[in-house]
PDB file of N, CA and C in Angstrom:
ATOM      1  N   UNK W   1      -5.182  25.168  -7.769  1.00 47.00           N
ATOM      2  CA  UNK W   1      -5.993  23.983  -7.857  1.00 47.00           C
ATOM      3  C   UNK W   1      -5.084  22.753  -7.839  1.00 47.00           C
ATOM      4  N   UNK W   2      -5.486  21.720  -7.140  1.00 64.00           N
ATOM      5  CA  UNK W   2      -4.671  20.514  -7.022  1.00 64.00           C
ATOM      6  C   UNK W   2      -5.049  19.441  -8.024  1.00 64.00           C
ATOM      7  N   UNK W   3      -4.179  18.486  -8.159  1.00 93.00           N
ATOM      8  CA  UNK W   3      -4.433  17.319  -8.991  1.00 93.00           C
ATOM      9  C   UNK W   3      -4.604  16.121  -8.079  1.00 93.00           C
ATOM     10  N   UNK W   4      -5.482  15.241  -8.456  1.00 96.00           N
ATOM     11  CA  UNK W   4      -5.720  14.046  -7.664  1.00 96.00           C
ATOM     12  C   UNK W   4      -5.257  12.826  -8.445  1.00 96.00           C
ATOM     13  N   UNK W   5      -4.533  11.955  -7.751  1.00 97.00           N
ATOM     14  CA  UNK W   5      -4.090  10.684  -8.334  1.00 97.00           C
ATOM     15  C   UNK W   5      -4.822   9.574  -7.590  1.00 97.00           C
ATOM     16  N   UNK W   6      -5.534   8.760  -8.317  1.00 97.00           N
ATOM     17  CA  UNK W   6      -6.205   7.601  -7.753  1.00 97.00           C
ATOM     18  C   UNK W   6      -5.391   6.371  -8.120  1.00 97.00           C
ATOM     19  N   UNK W   7      -4.780   5.751  -7.127  1.00 98.00           N
ATOM     20  CA  UNK W   7      -3.946   4.578  -7.370  1.00 98.00           C
ATOM     21  C   UNK W   7      -4.807   3.338  -7.138  1.00 98.00           C
ATOM     22  N   UNK W   8      -5.041   2.601  -8.199  1.00 97.00           N
ATOM     23  CA  UNK W   8      -5.816   1.363  -8.094  1.00 97.00           C
ATOM     24  C   UNK W   8      -5.108   0.393  -7.156  1.00 97.00           C
ATOM     25  N   UNK W   9      -5.835  -0.566  -6.639  1.00 97.00           N
ATOM     26  CA  UNK W   9      -5.276  -1.542  -5.721  1.00 97.00           C
ATOM     27  C   UNK W   9      -3.988  -2.150  -6.244  1.00 97.00           C
ATOM     28  N   UNK W  10      -2.947  -2.074  -5.423  1.00 97.00           N
ATOM     29  CA  UNK W  10      -1.638  -2.603  -5.792  1.00 97.00           C
ATOM     30  C   UNK W  10      -1.360  -3.879  -5.010  1.00 97.00           C
ATOM     31  N   UNK W  11      -0.860  -4.858  -5.711  1.00 97.00           N
ATOM     32  CA  UNK W  11      -0.485  -6.140  -5.117  1.00 97.00           C
ATOM     33  C   UNK W  11       1.035  -6.227  -5.040  1.00 97.00           C
ATOM     34  N   UNK W  12       1.561  -7.154  -4.256  1.00 97.00           N
ATOM     35  CA  UNK W  12       3.015  -7.254  -4.062  1.00 97.00           C
ATOM     36  C   UNK W  12       3.738  -7.943  -5.225  1.00 97.00           C
ATOM     37  N   UNK W  13       3.847  -7.208  -6.334  1.00 93.00           N
ATOM     38  CA  UNK W  13       4.540  -7.706  -7.517  1.00 93.00           C
ATOM     39  C   UNK W  13       5.831  -6.941  -7.734  1.00 93.00           C
ATOM     40  N   UNK W  14       6.823  -7.639  -8.293  1.00 91.00           N
ATOM     41  CA  UNK W  14       8.006  -6.929  -8.759  1.00 91.00           C
ATOM     42  C   UNK W  14       7.748  -6.454 -10.186  1.00 91.00           C
ATOM     43  N   UNK W  15       8.745  -5.807 -10.787  1.00 89.00           N
ATOM     44  CA  UNK W  15       8.565  -5.238 -12.129  1.00 89.00           C
ATOM     45  C   UNK W  15       8.291  -6.280 -13.201  1.00 89.00           C
ATOM     46  N   UNK W  16       8.628  -7.547 -12.916  1.00 93.00           N
ATOM     47  CA  UNK W  16       8.399  -8.620 -13.885  1.00 93.00           C
ATOM     48  C   UNK W  16       7.094  -9.368 -13.635  1.00 93.00           C
ATOM     49  N   UNK W  17       6.306  -8.901 -12.663  1.00 90.00           N
ATOM     50  CA  UNK W  17       5.027  -9.537 -12.377  1.00 90.00           C
ATOM     51  C   UNK W  17       5.110 -10.732 -11.449  1.00 90.00           C
ATOM     52  N   UNK W  18       6.235 -10.889 -10.756  1.00 93.00           N
ATOM     53  CA  UNK W  18       6.390 -11.995  -9.819  1.00 93.00           C
ATOM     54  C   UNK W  18       5.925 -11.572  -8.430  1.00 93.00           C
ATOM     55  N   UNK W  19       5.207 -12.470  -7.753  1.00 96.00           N
ATOM     56  CA  UNK W  19       4.769 -12.206  -6.395  1.00 96.00           C
ATOM     57  C   UNK W  19       5.977 -12.159  -5.470  1.00 96.00           C
ATOM     58  N   UNK W  20       6.033 -11.144  -4.620  1.00 95.00           N
ATOM     59  CA  UNK W  20       7.136 -10.940  -3.681  1.00 95.00           C
ATOM     60  C   UNK W  20       6.702 -11.390  -2.284  1.00 95.00           C
ATOM     61  N   UNK W  21       7.620 -11.943  -1.517  1.00 96.00           N
ATOM     62  CA  UNK W  21       7.399 -12.203  -0.101  1.00 96.00           C
ATOM     63  C   UNK W  21       6.358 -13.251   0.229  1.00 96.00           C
ATOM     64  N   UNK W  22       6.438 -14.402  -0.372  1.00 95.00           N
ATOM     65  CA  UNK W  22       5.473 -15.474  -0.082  1.00 95.00           C
ATOM     66  C   UNK W  22       5.395 -15.708   1.422  1.00 95.00           C
ATOM     67  N   UNK W  23       4.206 -15.522   2.001  1.00 95.00           N
ATOM     68  CA  UNK W  23       3.989 -15.755   3.420  1.00 95.00           C
ATOM     69  C   UNK W  23       4.531 -14.688   4.344  1.00 95.00           C
ATOM     70  N   UNK W  24       5.055 -13.584   3.804  1.00 98.00           N
ATOM     71  CA  UNK W  24       5.699 -12.537   4.605  1.00 98.00           C
ATOM     72  C   UNK W  24       4.950 -11.218   4.419  1.00 98.00           C
ATOM     73  N   UNK W  25       4.082 -10.885   5.378  1.00 98.00           N
ATOM     74  CA  UNK W  25       3.259  -9.676   5.258  1.00 98.00           C
ATOM     75  C   UNK W  25       4.106  -8.412   5.218  1.00 98.00           C
ATOM     76  N   UNK W  26       5.203  -8.364   5.953  1.00 98.00           N
ATOM     77  CA  UNK W  26       6.040  -7.161   5.931  1.00 98.00           C
ATOM     78  C   UNK W  26       6.683  -6.968   4.560  1.00 98.00           C
ATOM     79  N   UNK W  27       7.223  -8.014   3.986  1.00 98.00           N
ATOM     80  CA  UNK W  27       7.844  -7.910   2.660  1.00 98.00           C
ATOM     81  C   UNK W  27       6.807  -7.513   1.617  1.00 98.00           C
ATOM     82  N   UNK W  28       5.615  -8.100   1.717  1.00 98.00           N
ATOM     83  CA  UNK W  28       4.570  -7.766   0.752  1.00 98.00           C
ATOM     84  C   UNK W  28       4.101  -6.328   0.922  1.00 98.00           C
ATOM     85  N   UNK W  29       3.951  -5.881   2.155  1.00 98.00           N
ATOM     86  CA  UNK W  29       3.522  -4.504   2.407  1.00 98.00           C
ATOM     87  C   UNK W  29       4.558  -3.524   1.884  1.00 98.00           C
ATOM     88  N   UNK W  30       5.812  -3.791   2.151  1.00 98.00           N
ATOM     89  CA  UNK W  30       6.903  -2.916   1.683  1.00 98.00           C
ATOM     90  C   UNK W  30       6.892  -2.831   0.155  1.00 98.00           C
ATOM     91  N   UNK W  31       6.712  -3.957  -0.501  1.00 98.00           N
ATOM     92  CA  UNK W  31       6.668  -3.993  -1.963  1.00 98.00           C
ATOM     93  C   UNK W  31       5.499  -3.156  -2.487  1.00 98.00           C
ATOM     94  N   UNK W  32       4.333  -3.315  -1.870  1.00 98.00           N
ATOM     95  CA  UNK W  32       3.151  -2.566  -2.311  1.00 98.00           C
ATOM     96  C   UNK W  32       3.377  -1.067  -2.140  1.00 98.00           C
ATOM     97  N   UNK W  33       3.900  -0.643  -0.987  1.00 98.00           N
ATOM     98  CA  UNK W  33       4.140   0.784  -0.781  1.00 98.00           C
ATOM     99  C   UNK W  33       5.207   1.318  -1.732  1.00 98.00           C
ATOM    100  N   UNK W  34       6.205   0.527  -2.055  1.00 97.00           N
ATOM    101  CA  UNK W  34       7.207   0.961  -3.040  1.00 97.00           C
ATOM    102  C   UNK W  34       6.553   1.151  -4.406  1.00 97.00           C
ATOM    103  N   UNK W  35       5.657   0.241  -4.774  1.00 97.00           N
ATOM    104  CA  UNK W  35       4.952   0.381  -6.052  1.00 97.00           C
ATOM    105  C   UNK W  35       4.069   1.621  -6.049  1.00 97.00           C
ATOM    106  N   UNK W  36       3.384   1.880  -4.938  1.00 98.00           N
ATOM    107  CA  UNK W  36       2.549   3.083  -4.829  1.00 98.00           C
ATOM    108  C   UNK W  36       3.423   4.330  -4.929  1.00 98.00           C
ATOM    109  N   UNK W  37       4.563   4.312  -4.264  1.00 98.00           N
ATOM    110  CA  UNK W  37       5.482   5.467  -4.330  1.00 98.00           C
ATOM    111  C   UNK W  37       5.860   5.760  -5.779  1.00 98.00           C
ATOM    112  N   UNK W  38       6.207   4.734  -6.545  1.00 97.00           N
ATOM    113  CA  UNK W  38       6.604   4.929  -7.948  1.00 97.00           C
ATOM    114  C   UNK W  38       5.472   5.554  -8.760  1.00 97.00           C
ATOM    115  N   UNK W  39       4.257   5.097  -8.527  1.00 97.00           N
ATOM    116  CA  UNK W  39       3.100   5.623  -9.268  1.00 97.00           C
ATOM    117  C   UNK W  39       2.861   7.086  -8.915  1.00 97.00           C
ATOM    118  N   UNK W  40       2.861   7.396  -7.624  1.00 97.00           N
ATOM    119  CA  UNK W  40       2.615   8.770  -7.181  1.00 97.00           C
ATOM    120  C   UNK W  40       3.724   9.697  -7.672  1.00 97.00           C
ATOM    121  N   UNK W  41       4.966   9.255  -7.586  1.00 97.00           N
ATOM    122  CA  UNK W  41       6.072  10.085  -8.063  1.00 97.00           C
ATOM    123  C   UNK W  41       6.005  10.291  -9.574  1.00 97.00           C
ATOM    124  N   UNK W  42       5.573   9.277 -10.314  1.00 96.00           N
ATOM    125  CA  UNK W  42       5.419   9.420 -11.765  1.00 96.00           C
ATOM    126  C   UNK W  42       4.361  10.474 -12.096  1.00 96.00           C
ATOM    127  N   UNK W  43       3.404  10.658 -11.188  1.00 95.00           N
ATOM    128  CA  UNK W  43       2.376  11.675 -11.367  1.00 95.00           C
ATOM    129  C   UNK W  43       2.761  13.031 -10.803  1.00 95.00           C
ATOM    130  N   UNK W  44       4.004  13.164 -10.345  1.00 95.00           N
ATOM    131  CA  UNK W  44       4.489  14.440  -9.843  1.00 95.00           C
ATOM    132  C   UNK W  44       4.304  14.654  -8.354  1.00 95.00           C
ATOM    133  N   UNK W  45       3.967  13.602  -7.624  1.00 96.00           N
ATOM    134  CA  UNK W  45       3.722  13.738  -6.196  1.00 96.00           C
ATOM    135  C   UNK W  45       4.759  13.044  -5.339  1.00 96.00           C
ATOM    136  N   UNK W  46       4.477  13.042  -4.040  1.00 96.00           N
ATOM    137  CA  UNK W  46       5.320  12.377  -3.042  1.00 96.00           C
ATOM    138  C   UNK W  46       4.412  11.566  -2.131  1.00 96.00           C
ATOM    139  N   UNK W  47       5.000  10.713  -1.337  1.00 96.00           N
ATOM    140  CA  UNK W  47       4.200   9.921  -0.399  1.00 96.00           C
ATOM    141  C   UNK W  47       3.432  10.825   0.566  1.00 96.00           C
ATOM    142  N   UNK W  48       3.993  11.974   0.909  1.00 95.00           N
ATOM    143  CA  UNK W  48       3.314  12.919   1.799  1.00 95.00           C
ATOM    144  C   UNK W  48       2.029  13.477   1.190  1.00 95.00           C
ATOM    145  N   UNK W  49       1.868  13.341  -0.125  1.00 96.00           N
ATOM    146  CA  UNK W  49       0.669  13.832  -0.794  1.00 96.00           C
ATOM    147  C   UNK W  49      -0.501  12.847  -0.701  1.00 96.00           C
ATOM    148  N   UNK W  50      -0.234  11.640  -0.233  1.00 98.00           N
ATOM    149  CA  UNK W  50      -1.304  10.647  -0.103  1.00 98.00           C
ATOM    150  C   UNK W  50      -2.197  11.038   1.073  1.00 98.00           C
ATOM    151  N   UNK W  51      -3.487  11.131   0.798  1.00 98.00           N
ATOM    152  CA  UNK W  51      -4.444  11.559   1.821  1.00 98.00           C
ATOM    153  C   UNK W  51      -5.331  10.426   2.314  1.00 98.00           C
ATOM    154  N   UNK W  52      -5.392   9.315   1.580  1.00 98.00           N
ATOM    155  CA  UNK W  52      -6.261   8.204   1.974  1.00 98.00           C
ATOM    156  C   UNK W  52      -5.732   6.915   1.391  1.00 98.00           C
ATOM    157  N   UNK W  53      -5.707   5.862   2.213  1.00 98.00           N
ATOM    158  CA  UNK W  53      -5.392   4.526   1.721  1.00 98.00           C
ATOM    159  C   UNK W  53      -6.461   3.557   2.204  1.00 98.00           C
ATOM    160  N   UNK W  54      -6.720   2.577   1.374  1.00 98.00           N
ATOM    161  CA  UNK W  54      -7.616   1.480   1.738  1.00 98.00           C
ATOM    162  C   UNK W  54      -6.798   0.205   1.611  1.00 98.00           C
ATOM    163  N   UNK W  55      -6.804  -0.576   2.687  1.00 98.00           N
ATOM    164  CA  UNK W  55      -5.956  -1.756   2.785  1.00 98.00           C
ATOM    165  C   UNK W  55      -6.836  -2.993   2.908  1.00 98.00           C
ATOM    166  N   UNK W  56      -6.549  -3.979   2.097  1.00 98.00           N
ATOM    167  CA  UNK W  56      -7.249  -5.262   2.160  1.00 98.00           C
ATOM    168  C   UNK W  56      -6.233  -6.320   2.573  1.00 98.00           C
ATOM    169  N   UNK W  57      -6.518  -7.040   3.643  1.00 98.00           N
ATOM    170  CA  UNK W  57      -5.643  -8.111   4.115  1.00 98.00           C
ATOM    171  C   UNK W  57      -6.435  -9.399   4.223  1.00 98.00           C
ATOM    172  N   UNK W  58      -5.732 -10.513   4.093  1.00 97.00           N
ATOM    173  CA  UNK W  58      -6.402 -11.807   4.211  1.00 97.00           C
ATOM    174  C   UNK W  58      -6.453 -12.301   5.652  1.00 97.00           C
ATOM    175  N   UNK W  59      -5.754 -11.594   6.551  1.00 97.00           N
ATOM    176  CA  UNK W  59      -5.753 -11.968   7.967  1.00 97.00           C
ATOM    177  C   UNK W  59      -5.590 -10.695   8.792  1.00 97.00           C
ATOM    178  N   UNK W  60      -6.594 -10.359   9.575  1.00 96.00           N
ATOM    179  CA  UNK W  60      -6.567  -9.117  10.355  1.00 96.00           C
ATOM    180  C   UNK W  60      -5.414  -9.101  11.365  1.00 96.00           C
ATOM    181  N   UNK W  61      -4.870 -10.258  11.698  1.00 96.00           N
ATOM    182  CA  UNK W  61      -3.705 -10.294  12.589  1.00 96.00           C
ATOM    183  C   UNK W  61      -2.470  -9.682  11.935  1.00 96.00           C
ATOM    184  N   UNK W  62      -2.556  -9.391  10.658  1.00 95.00           N
ATOM    185  CA  UNK W  62      -1.464  -8.721   9.941  1.00 95.00           C
ATOM    186  C   UNK W  62      -1.434  -7.223  10.214  1.00 95.00           C
ATOM    187  N   UNK W  63      -2.416  -6.722  10.934  1.00 95.00           N
ATOM    188  CA  UNK W  63      -2.543  -5.285  11.144  1.00 95.00           C
ATOM    189  C   UNK W  63      -1.289  -4.667  11.768  1.00 95.00           C
ATOM    190  N   UNK W  64      -0.772  -5.272  12.810  1.00 97.00           N
ATOM    191  CA  UNK W  64       0.398  -4.689  13.481  1.00 97.00           C
ATOM    192  C   UNK W  64       1.658  -4.722  12.617  1.00 97.00           C
ATOM    193  N   UNK W  65       2.020  -5.859  12.008  1.00 97.00           N
ATOM    194  CA  UNK W  65       3.207  -5.820  11.136  1.00 97.00           C
ATOM    195  C   UNK W  65       3.011  -4.885   9.938  1.00 97.00           C
ATOM    196  N   UNK W  66       1.790  -4.825   9.407  1.00 97.00           N
ATOM    197  CA  UNK W  66       1.491  -3.873   8.334  1.00 97.00           C
ATOM    198  C   UNK W  66       1.764  -2.445   8.814  1.00 97.00           C
ATOM    199  N   UNK W  67       1.272  -2.114  10.016  1.00 96.00           N
ATOM    200  CA  UNK W  67       1.435  -0.757  10.556  1.00 96.00           C
ATOM    201  C   UNK W  67       2.904  -0.404  10.763  1.00 96.00           C
ATOM    202  N   UNK W  68       3.723  -1.383  11.134  1.00 97.00           N
ATOM    203  CA  UNK W  68       5.152  -1.133  11.293  1.00 97.00           C
ATOM    204  C   UNK W  68       5.772  -0.686   9.962  1.00 97.00           C
ATOM    205  N   UNK W  69       5.423  -1.375   8.897  1.00 97.00           N
ATOM    206  CA  UNK W  69       5.965  -1.023   7.580  1.00 97.00           C
ATOM    207  C   UNK W  69       5.366   0.306   7.112  1.00 97.00           C
ATOM    208  N   UNK W  70       4.080   0.518   7.348  1.00 97.00           N
ATOM    209  CA  UNK W  70       3.446   1.785   6.968  1.00 97.00           C
ATOM    210  C   UNK W  70       4.209   2.960   7.572  1.00 97.00           C
ATOM    211  N   UNK W  71       4.660   2.813   8.824  1.00 97.00           N
ATOM    212  CA  UNK W  71       5.376   3.909   9.483  1.00 97.00           C
ATOM    213  C   UNK W  71       6.718   4.192   8.810  1.00 97.00           C
ATOM    214  N   UNK W  72       7.310   3.207   8.135  1.00 96.00           N
ATOM    215  CA  UNK W  72       8.545   3.441   7.386  1.00 96.00           C
ATOM    216  C   UNK W  72       8.314   4.428   6.240  1.00 96.00           C
ATOM    217  N   UNK W  73       7.113   4.424   5.701  1.00 97.00           N
ATOM    218  CA  UNK W  73       6.789   5.265   4.551  1.00 97.00           C
ATOM    219  C   UNK W  73       6.125   6.582   4.930  1.00 97.00           C
ATOM    220  N   UNK W  74       5.409   6.603   6.062  1.00 96.00           N
ATOM    221  CA  UNK W  74       4.639   7.792   6.435  1.00 96.00           C
ATOM    222  C   UNK W  74       5.013   8.376   7.795  1.00 96.00           C
ATOM    223  N   UNK W  75       5.884   7.732   8.540  1.00 92.00           N
ATOM    224  CA  UNK W  75       6.237   8.229   9.861  1.00 92.00           C
ATOM    225  C   UNK W  75       5.063   8.137  10.828  1.00 92.00           C
ATOM    226  N   UNK W  76       5.029   9.080  11.748  1.00 89.00           N
ATOM    227  CA  UNK W  76       4.013   9.062  12.801  1.00 89.00           C
ATOM    228  C   UNK W  76       2.672   9.633  12.354  1.00 89.00           C
ATOM    229  N   UNK W  77       2.611  10.205  11.149  1.00 90.00           N
ATOM    230  CA  UNK W  77       1.370  10.827  10.665  1.00 90.00           C
ATOM    231  C   UNK W  77       0.905  10.200   9.353  1.00 90.00           C
ATOM    232  N   UNK W  78       0.398   8.968   9.409  1.00 94.00           N
ATOM    233  CA  UNK W  78      -0.062   8.333   8.174  1.00 94.00           C
ATOM    234  C   UNK W  78      -1.347   8.989   7.681  1.00 94.00           C
ATOM    235  N   UNK W  79      -1.667   8.766   6.416  1.00 97.00           N
ATOM    236  CA  UNK W  79      -2.923   9.314   5.891  1.00 97.00           C
ATOM    237  C   UNK W  79      -4.115   8.581   6.508  1.00 97.00           C
ATOM    238  N   UNK W  80      -5.291   9.139   6.316  1.00 97.00           N
ATOM    239  CA  UNK W  80      -6.511   8.449   6.732  1.00 97.00           C
ATOM    240  C   UNK W  80      -6.504   7.074   6.072  1.00 97.00           C
ATOM    241  N   UNK W  81      -6.964   6.067   6.817  1.00 97.00           N
ATOM    242  CA  UNK W  81      -6.916   4.732   6.227  1.00 97.00           C
ATOM    243  C   UNK W  81      -8.039   3.851   6.745  1.00 97.00           C
ATOM    244  N   UNK W  82      -8.346   2.869   5.937  1.00 97.00           N
ATOM    245  CA  UNK W  82      -9.304   1.830   6.278  1.00 97.00           C
ATOM    246  C   UNK W  82      -8.617   0.501   6.036  1.00 97.00           C
ATOM    247  N   UNK W  83      -8.751  -0.430   6.974  1.00 97.00           N
ATOM    248  CA  UNK W  83      -8.189  -1.765   6.816  1.00 97.00           C
ATOM    249  C   UNK W  83      -9.337  -2.756   6.924  1.00 97.00           C
ATOM    250  N   UNK W  84      -9.429  -3.633   5.935  1.00 97.00           N
ATOM    251  CA  UNK W  84     -10.520  -4.602   5.850  1.00 97.00           C
ATOM    252  C   UNK W  84      -9.945  -5.993   5.655  1.00 97.00           C
ATOM    253  N   UNK W  85     -10.459  -6.954   6.413  1.00 97.00           N
ATOM    254  CA  UNK W  85     -10.077  -8.347   6.171  1.00 97.00           C
ATOM    255  C   UNK W  85     -11.034  -8.927   5.138  1.00 97.00           C
ATOM    256  N   UNK W  86     -10.447  -9.618   4.167  1.00 96.00           N
ATOM    257  CA  UNK W  86     -11.242 -10.288   3.142  1.00 96.00           C
ATOM    258  C   UNK W  86     -10.800 -11.747   3.058  1.00 96.00           C
ATOM    259  N   UNK W  87     -11.633 -12.580   2.463  1.00 95.00           N
ATOM    260  CA  UNK W  87     -11.327 -14.009   2.403  1.00 95.00           C
ATOM    261  C   UNK W  87     -10.142 -14.305   1.483  1.00 95.00           C
ATOM    262  N   UNK W  88     -10.093 -13.658   0.337  1.00 94.00           N
ATOM    263  CA  UNK W  88      -9.044 -13.913  -0.656  1.00 94.00           C
ATOM    264  C   UNK W  88      -8.778 -12.664  -1.462  1.00 94.00           C
ATOM    265  N   UNK W  89      -7.583 -12.620  -2.019  1.00 94.00           N
ATOM    266  CA  UNK W  89      -7.266 -11.610  -3.026  1.00 94.00           C
ATOM    267  C   UNK W  89      -7.241 -12.308  -4.380  1.00 94.00           C
ATOM    268  N   UNK W  90      -7.215 -11.530  -5.439  1.00 89.00           N
ATOM    269  CA  UNK W  90      -7.302 -12.092  -6.791  1.00 89.00           C
ATOM    270  C   UNK W  90      -6.109 -12.964  -7.154  1.00 89.00           C
ATOM    271  N   UNK W  91      -4.979 -12.746  -6.495  1.00 90.00           N
ATOM    272  CA  UNK W  91      -3.762 -13.480  -6.823  1.00 90.00           C
ATOM    273  C   UNK W  91      -3.414 -14.430  -5.683  1.00 90.00           C
ATOM    274  N   UNK W  92      -3.315 -15.729  -5.959  1.00 92.00           N
ATOM    275  CA  UNK W  92      -2.948 -16.683  -4.909  1.00 92.00           C
ATOM    276  C   UNK W  92      -1.607 -16.310  -4.265  1.00 92.00           C
ATOM    277  N   UNK W  93      -1.563 -16.352  -2.953  1.00 96.00           N
ATOM    278  CA  UNK W  93      -0.341 -16.035  -2.225  1.00 96.00           C
ATOM    279  C   UNK W  93      -0.235 -14.589  -1.786  1.00 96.00           C
ATOM    280  N   UNK W  94      -1.043 -13.712  -2.371  1.00 97.00           N
ATOM    281  CA  UNK W  94      -1.029 -12.303  -1.954  1.00 97.00           C
ATOM    282  C   UNK W  94      -1.739 -12.188  -0.617  1.00 97.00           C
ATOM    283  N   UNK W  95      -1.111 -11.485   0.319  1.00 98.00           N
ATOM    284  CA  UNK W  95      -1.662 -11.287   1.657  1.00 98.00           C
ATOM    285  C   UNK W  95      -2.251  -9.898   1.840  1.00 98.00           C
ATOM    286  N   UNK W  96      -1.921  -8.971   0.922  1.00 98.00           N
ATOM    287  CA  UNK W  96      -2.315  -7.575   1.080  1.00 98.00           C
ATOM    288  C   UNK W  96      -2.474  -6.901  -0.276  1.00 98.00           C
ATOM    289  N   UNK W  97      -3.409  -5.974  -0.329  1.00 98.00           N
ATOM    290  CA  UNK W  97      -3.599  -5.096  -1.479  1.00 98.00           C
ATOM    291  C   UNK W  97      -3.919  -3.718  -0.920  1.00 98.00           C
ATOM    292  N   UNK W  98      -3.342  -2.680  -1.521  1.00 98.00           N
ATOM    293  CA  UNK W  98      -3.553  -1.317  -1.024  1.00 98.00           C
ATOM    294  C   UNK W  98      -3.878  -0.412  -2.211  1.00 98.00           C
ATOM    295  N   UNK W  99      -4.916   0.407  -2.016  1.00 98.00           N
ATOM    296  CA  UNK W  99      -5.208   1.470  -2.981  1.00 98.00           C
ATOM    297  C   UNK W  99      -5.002   2.813  -2.284  1.00 98.00           C
ATOM    298  N   UNK W 100      -4.741   3.848  -3.050  1.00 98.00           N
ATOM    299  CA  UNK W 100      -4.402   5.140  -2.450  1.00 98.00           C
ATOM    300  C   UNK W 100      -4.979   6.294  -3.264  1.00 98.00           C
ATOM    301  N   UNK W 101      -5.150   7.410  -2.562  1.00 98.00           N
ATOM    302  CA  UNK W 101      -5.543   8.668  -3.187  1.00 98.00           C
ATOM    303  C   UNK W 101      -4.523   9.716  -2.753  1.00 98.00           C
ATOM    304  N   UNK W 102      -3.949  10.391  -3.730  1.00 98.00           N
ATOM    305  CA  UNK W 102      -2.996  11.473  -3.458  1.00 98.00           C
ATOM    306  C   UNK W 102      -3.540  12.767  -4.051  1.00 98.00           C
ATOM    307  N   UNK W 103      -3.350  13.865  -3.326  1.00 97.00           N
ATOM    308  CA  UNK W 103      -3.743  15.185  -3.795  1.00 97.00           C
ATOM    309  C   UNK W 103      -2.474  16.028  -3.856  1.00 97.00           C
ATOM    310  N   UNK W 104      -2.171  16.495  -5.059  1.00 94.00           N
ATOM    311  CA  UNK W 104      -0.947  17.254  -5.298  1.00 94.00           C
ATOM    312  C   UNK W 104      -1.316  18.703  -5.540  1.00 94.00           C
ATOM    313  N   UNK W 105      -0.810  19.577  -4.697  1.00 84.00           N
ATOM    314  CA  UNK W 105      -1.042  21.019  -4.888  1.00 84.00           C
ATOM    315  C   UNK W 105      -0.076  21.553  -5.929  1.00 84.00           C
ATOM    316  N   UNK W 106      -0.590  22.334  -6.825  1.00 64.00           N
ATOM    317  CA  UNK W 106       0.252  22.954  -7.867  1.00 64.00           C
ATOM    318  C   UNK W 106       0.711  24.312  -7.410  1.00 64.00           C
TER     319      UNK W 106
END
C-alpha cells in the first residue's frame, strides 16, 4: 500500500520567508520546485513520486519558461499537470504557485 503526500500550494520563498526572483518566472519556478522537493523528501519520497501538479501563474506567457524549469526537475516525463492563469496570487510579486500530489510505494 502506498502513502500519499499532498503538498499545499508553494510560493517562491526562501527559508526566511523572503520572496525570491522578483520579476523572474524561472527563478521563482526553480525556488518553488526546490521547496516541493524538500517537502516530498521529508515525507520519504522523491520528485519521481509526484503524480500530479497544479500550477497557478499570473501570466500565461510564463508557460514556456516554466516548462523549461519543470524539465530540470522531471526530465522528459513530467507528472500530469494543469496550468491556470489567475489575476493575482496571495503574495505581491509572486508570479507562480504550485501544488503537488506524490504517491510513495512502500
